[in-house]
mmCIF file of C-alpha atoms in Angstrom:
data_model
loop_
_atom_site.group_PDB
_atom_site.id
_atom_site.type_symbol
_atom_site.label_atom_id
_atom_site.label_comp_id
_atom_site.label_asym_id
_atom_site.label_seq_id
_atom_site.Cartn_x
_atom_site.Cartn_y
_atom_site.Cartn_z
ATOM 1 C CA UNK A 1 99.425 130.907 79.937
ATOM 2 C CA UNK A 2 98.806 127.437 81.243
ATOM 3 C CA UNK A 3 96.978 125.820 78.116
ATOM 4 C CA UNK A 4 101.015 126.289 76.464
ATOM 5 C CA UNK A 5 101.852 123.072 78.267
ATOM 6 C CA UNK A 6 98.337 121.608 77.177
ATOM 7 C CA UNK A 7 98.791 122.876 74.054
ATOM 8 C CA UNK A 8 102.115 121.162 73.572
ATOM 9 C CA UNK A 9 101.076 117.951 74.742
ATOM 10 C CA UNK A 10 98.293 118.247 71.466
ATOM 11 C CA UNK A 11 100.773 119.186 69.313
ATOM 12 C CA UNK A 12 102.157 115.558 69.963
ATOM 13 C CA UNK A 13 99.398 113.466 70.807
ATOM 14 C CA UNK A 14 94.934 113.943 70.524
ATOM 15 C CA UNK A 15 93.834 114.882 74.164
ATOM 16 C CA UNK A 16 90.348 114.416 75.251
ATOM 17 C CA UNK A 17 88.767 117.200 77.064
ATOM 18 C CA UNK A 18 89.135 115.253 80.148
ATOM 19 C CA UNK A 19 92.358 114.609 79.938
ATOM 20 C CA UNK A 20 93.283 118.342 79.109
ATOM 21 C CA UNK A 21 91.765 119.249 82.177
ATOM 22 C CA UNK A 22 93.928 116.729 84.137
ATOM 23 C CA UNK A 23 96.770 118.052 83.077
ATOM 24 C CA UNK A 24 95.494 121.941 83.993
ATOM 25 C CA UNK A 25 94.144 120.412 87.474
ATOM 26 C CA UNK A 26 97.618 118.887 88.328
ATOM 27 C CA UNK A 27 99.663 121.529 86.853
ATOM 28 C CA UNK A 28 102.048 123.453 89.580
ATOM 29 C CA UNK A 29 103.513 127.070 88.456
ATOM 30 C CA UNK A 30 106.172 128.983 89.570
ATOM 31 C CA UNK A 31 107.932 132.210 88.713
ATOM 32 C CA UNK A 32 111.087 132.855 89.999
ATOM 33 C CA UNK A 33 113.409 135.909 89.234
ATOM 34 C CA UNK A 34 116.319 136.205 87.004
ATOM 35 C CA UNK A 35 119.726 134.768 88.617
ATOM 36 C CA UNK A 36 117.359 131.978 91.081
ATOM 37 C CA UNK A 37 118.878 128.832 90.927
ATOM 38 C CA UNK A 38 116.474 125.719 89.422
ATOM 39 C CA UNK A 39 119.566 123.244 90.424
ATOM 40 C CA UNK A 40 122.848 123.796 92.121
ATOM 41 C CA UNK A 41 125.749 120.906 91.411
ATOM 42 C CA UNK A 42 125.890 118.258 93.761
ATOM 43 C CA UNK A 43 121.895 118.577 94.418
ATOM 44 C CA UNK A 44 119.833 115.451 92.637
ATOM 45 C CA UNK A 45 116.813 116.667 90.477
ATOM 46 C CA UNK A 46 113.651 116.075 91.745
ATOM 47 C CA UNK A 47 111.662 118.565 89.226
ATOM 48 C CA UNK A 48 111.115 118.801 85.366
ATOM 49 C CA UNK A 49 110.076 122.301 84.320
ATOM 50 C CA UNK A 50 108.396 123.200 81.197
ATOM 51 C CA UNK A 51 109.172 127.009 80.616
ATOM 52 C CA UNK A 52 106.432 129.034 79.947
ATOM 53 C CA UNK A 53 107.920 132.511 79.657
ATOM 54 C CA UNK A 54 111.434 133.401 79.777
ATOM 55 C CA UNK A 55 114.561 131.238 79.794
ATOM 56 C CA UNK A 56 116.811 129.074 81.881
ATOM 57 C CA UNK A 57 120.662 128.905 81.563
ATOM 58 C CA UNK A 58 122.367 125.125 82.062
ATOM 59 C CA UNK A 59 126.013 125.776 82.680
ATOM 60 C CA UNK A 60 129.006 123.919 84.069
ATOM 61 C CA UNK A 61 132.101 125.195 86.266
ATOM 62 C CA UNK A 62 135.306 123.900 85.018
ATOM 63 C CA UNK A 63 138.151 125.867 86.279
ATOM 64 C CA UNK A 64 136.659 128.107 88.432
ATOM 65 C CA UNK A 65 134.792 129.270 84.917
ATOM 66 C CA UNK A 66 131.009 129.076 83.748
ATOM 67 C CA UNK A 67 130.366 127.184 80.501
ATOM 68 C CA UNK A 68 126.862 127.624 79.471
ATOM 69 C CA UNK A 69 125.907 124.741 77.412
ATOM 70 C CA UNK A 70 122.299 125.216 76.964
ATOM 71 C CA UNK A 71 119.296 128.045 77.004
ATOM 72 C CA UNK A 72 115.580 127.050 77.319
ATOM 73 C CA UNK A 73 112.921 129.451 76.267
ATOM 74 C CA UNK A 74 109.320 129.013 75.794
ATOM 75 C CA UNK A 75 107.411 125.685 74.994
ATOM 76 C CA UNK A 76 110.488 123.665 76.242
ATOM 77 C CA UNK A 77 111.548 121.412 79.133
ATOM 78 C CA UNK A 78 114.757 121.690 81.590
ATOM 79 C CA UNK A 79 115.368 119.252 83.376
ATOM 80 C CA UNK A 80 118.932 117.170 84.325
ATOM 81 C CA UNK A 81 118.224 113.726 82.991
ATOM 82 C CA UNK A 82 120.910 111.488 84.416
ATOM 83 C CA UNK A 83 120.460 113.197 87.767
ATOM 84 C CA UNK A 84 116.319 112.652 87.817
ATOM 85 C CA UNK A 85 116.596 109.083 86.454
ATOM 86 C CA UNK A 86 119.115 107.966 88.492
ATOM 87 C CA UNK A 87 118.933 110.148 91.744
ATOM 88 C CA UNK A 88 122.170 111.083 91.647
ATOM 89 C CA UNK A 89 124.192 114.301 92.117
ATOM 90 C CA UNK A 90 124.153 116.190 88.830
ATOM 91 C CA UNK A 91 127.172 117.930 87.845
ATOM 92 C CA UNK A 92 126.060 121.321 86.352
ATOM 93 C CA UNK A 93 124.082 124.197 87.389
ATOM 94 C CA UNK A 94 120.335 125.425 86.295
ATOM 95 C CA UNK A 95 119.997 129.173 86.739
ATOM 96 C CA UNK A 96 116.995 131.702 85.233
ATOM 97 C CA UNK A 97 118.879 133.985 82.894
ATOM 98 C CA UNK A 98 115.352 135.992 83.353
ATOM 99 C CA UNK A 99 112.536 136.372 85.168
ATOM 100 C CA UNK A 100 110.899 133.429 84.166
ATOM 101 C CA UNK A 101 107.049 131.281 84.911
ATOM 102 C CA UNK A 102 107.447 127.792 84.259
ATOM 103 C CA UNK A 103 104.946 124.729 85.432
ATOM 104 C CA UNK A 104 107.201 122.371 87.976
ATOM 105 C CA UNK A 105 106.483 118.659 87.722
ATOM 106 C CA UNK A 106 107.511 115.744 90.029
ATOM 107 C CA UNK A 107 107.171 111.890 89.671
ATOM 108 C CA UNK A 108 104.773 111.996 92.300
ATOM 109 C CA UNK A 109 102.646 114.300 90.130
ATOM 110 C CA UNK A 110 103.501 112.695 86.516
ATOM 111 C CA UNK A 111 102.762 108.832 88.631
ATOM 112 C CA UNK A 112 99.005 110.261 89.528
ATOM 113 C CA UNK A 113 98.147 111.609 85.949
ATOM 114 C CA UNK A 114 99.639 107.826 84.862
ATOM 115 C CA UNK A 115 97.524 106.071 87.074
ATOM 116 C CA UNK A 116 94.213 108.268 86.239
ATOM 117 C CA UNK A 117 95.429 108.142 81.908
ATOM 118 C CA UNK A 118 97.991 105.283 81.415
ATOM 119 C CA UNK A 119 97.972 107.083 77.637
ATOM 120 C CA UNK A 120 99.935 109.743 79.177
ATOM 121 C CA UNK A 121 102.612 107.379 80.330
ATOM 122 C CA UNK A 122 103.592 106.757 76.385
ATOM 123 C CA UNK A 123 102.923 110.265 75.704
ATOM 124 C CA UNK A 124 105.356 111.550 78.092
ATOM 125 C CA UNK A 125 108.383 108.654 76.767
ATOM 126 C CA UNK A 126 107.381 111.032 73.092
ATOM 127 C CA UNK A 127 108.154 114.097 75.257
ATOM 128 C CA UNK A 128 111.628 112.641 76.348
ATOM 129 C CA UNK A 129 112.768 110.932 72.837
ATOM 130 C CA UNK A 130 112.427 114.705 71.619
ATOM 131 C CA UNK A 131 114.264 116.019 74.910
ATOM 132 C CA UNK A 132 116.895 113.121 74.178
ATOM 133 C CA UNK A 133 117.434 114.051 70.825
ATOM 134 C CA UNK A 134 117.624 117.823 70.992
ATOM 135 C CA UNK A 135 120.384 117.178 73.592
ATOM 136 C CA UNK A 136 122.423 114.253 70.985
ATOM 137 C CA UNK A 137 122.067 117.408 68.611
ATOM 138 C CA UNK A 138 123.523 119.725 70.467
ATOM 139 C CA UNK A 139 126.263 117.307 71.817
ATOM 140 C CA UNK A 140 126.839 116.172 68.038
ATOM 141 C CA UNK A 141 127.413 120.047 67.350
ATOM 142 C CA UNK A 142 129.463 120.628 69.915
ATOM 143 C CA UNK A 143 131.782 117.698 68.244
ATOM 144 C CA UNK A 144 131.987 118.751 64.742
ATOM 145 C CA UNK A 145 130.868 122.034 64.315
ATOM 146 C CA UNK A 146 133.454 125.069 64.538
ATOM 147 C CA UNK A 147 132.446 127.862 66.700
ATOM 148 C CA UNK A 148 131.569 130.142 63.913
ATOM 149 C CA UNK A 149 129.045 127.005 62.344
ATOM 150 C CA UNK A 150 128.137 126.977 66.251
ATOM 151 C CA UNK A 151 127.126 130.773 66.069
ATOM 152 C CA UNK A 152 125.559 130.294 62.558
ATOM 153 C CA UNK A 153 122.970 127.693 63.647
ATOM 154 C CA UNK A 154 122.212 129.407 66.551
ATOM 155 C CA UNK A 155 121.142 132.746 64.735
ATOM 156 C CA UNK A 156 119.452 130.323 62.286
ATOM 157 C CA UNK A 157 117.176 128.461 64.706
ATOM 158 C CA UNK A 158 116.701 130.254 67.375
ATOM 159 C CA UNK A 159 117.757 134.488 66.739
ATOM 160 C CA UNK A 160 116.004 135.446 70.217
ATOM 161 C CA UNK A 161 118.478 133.613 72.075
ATOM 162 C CA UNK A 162 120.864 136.114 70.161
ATOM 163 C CA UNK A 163 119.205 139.275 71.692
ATOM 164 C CA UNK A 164 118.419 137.815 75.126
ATOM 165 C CA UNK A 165 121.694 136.480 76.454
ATOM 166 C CA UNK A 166 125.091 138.429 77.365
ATOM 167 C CA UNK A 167 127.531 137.964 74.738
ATOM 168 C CA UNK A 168 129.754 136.560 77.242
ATOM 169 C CA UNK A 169 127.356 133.881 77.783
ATOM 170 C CA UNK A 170 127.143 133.358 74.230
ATOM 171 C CA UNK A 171 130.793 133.392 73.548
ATOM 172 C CA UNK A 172 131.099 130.705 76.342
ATOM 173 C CA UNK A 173 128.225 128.417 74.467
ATOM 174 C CA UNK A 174 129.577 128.131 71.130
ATOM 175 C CA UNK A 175 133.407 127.741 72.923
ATOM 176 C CA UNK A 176 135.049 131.101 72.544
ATOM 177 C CA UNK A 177 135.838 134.063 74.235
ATOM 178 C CA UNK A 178 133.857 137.210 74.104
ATOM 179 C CA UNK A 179 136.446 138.619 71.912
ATOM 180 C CA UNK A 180 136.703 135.895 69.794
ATOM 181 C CA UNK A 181 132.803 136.417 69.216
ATOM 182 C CA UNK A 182 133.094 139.960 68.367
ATOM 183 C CA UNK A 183 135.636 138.908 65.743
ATOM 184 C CA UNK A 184 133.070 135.842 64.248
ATOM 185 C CA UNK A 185 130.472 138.204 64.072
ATOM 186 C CA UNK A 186 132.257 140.840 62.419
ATOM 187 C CA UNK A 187 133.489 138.425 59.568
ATOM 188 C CA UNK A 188 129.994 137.416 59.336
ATOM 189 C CA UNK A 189 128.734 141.141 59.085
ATOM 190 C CA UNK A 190 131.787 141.956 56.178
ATOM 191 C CA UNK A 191 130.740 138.541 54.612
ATOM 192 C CA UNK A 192 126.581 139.885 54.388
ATOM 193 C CA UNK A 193 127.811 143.126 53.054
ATOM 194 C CA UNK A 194 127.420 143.595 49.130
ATOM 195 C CA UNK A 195 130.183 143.916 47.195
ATOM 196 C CA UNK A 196 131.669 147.852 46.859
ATOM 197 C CA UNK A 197 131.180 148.586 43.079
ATOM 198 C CA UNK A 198 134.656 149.428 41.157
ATOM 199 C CA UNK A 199 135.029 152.991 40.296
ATOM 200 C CA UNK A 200 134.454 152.907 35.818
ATOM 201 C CA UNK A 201 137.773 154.724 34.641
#
């Protein structure tokens, strides 16, 4: 399981055996059980996690309410940006929404691969444009999307969420109510259904 995050890192960039074994040597795992929070509001980040099985909630409180606003499965990074880059509090919450093993990384860590392979330090600003611009994506959606194109995309691009998540935290992700939900993906059922043939007279 921990050649995934070596793996990745290939996917983006040539790594030298050496270097692949850097990454293995420095690599810390964890697995932590469903409903353990990774981040609590008002803490400042200090880790980036790359998720190697199973998948972390991000969610706000407004209102006394959750709002999830993102899910990370396998093969991706969680981490609160703003909070890690700046030190400062972040303002939502990071919570396993299963039992989940992910490798936890540090800037102490990330500083000693830099100093060993400087290539890694431009390798990991790839890793972070494609963090950067998953989030502007999902922010963009968020803005001109309606909930139903919201649920669409979601069953489009990523269908295990789908199966894997309450529908209450669903409903609150693409901005609805469970309710409302049921009703989206009812329309959506009627809409996939073919057409009842007329009755010849």
């Amino acid at each position: 399981m921990k050649h995934k995050l070596v793996d990745y890192f290939r996917r983006i960039s040539p790594l030298s055996d050496e270097e692949a074994q850097a990454i293995l040597d420095s690599m810390v795992v964890k697995t932590c059980p469903k409903g353990t929070h990774l981040l609590m509001a008002g803490q400042v980040c200090t880790e980036a996690y790359f998720v190697l099985q199973g998948c972390v909630r991000q969610y706000y409180v407004v209102d006394g309410e959750e709002r999830s606003n993102g899910f990370f499965t396998e093969d991706e990074w969680v981490l609160s940006i703003h909070s890690m880059m700046n030190q400062t509090p972040a303002d939502h919450f990071l919570v396993c929404a299963e039992d989940t093993t992910m490798v936890a990384g540090t800037g102490q860590r990330e500083g000693d691969l830099y100093r060993r392979f400087p290539r890694f330090e431009s390798i990991s600003r790839m890793v972070m444009q494609r963090v950067l611009a998953d989030q502007q994506e999902r922010f963009a959606s968020y803005l001109t999307d309606t909930p139903e194109q919201r649920y669409l995309k979601l069953s489009k691009t990523r269908p295990d969420i789908l199966q894997r998540i309450p529908q209450y935290q669903l409903a609150s992700y693409i901005g609805v109510k469970p309710e409302s939900l049921s009703r989206i993906r009812k329309r959506i059922a009627t809409r996939g259904k073919p057409a009842t043939p007329r009755r010849k007279v």
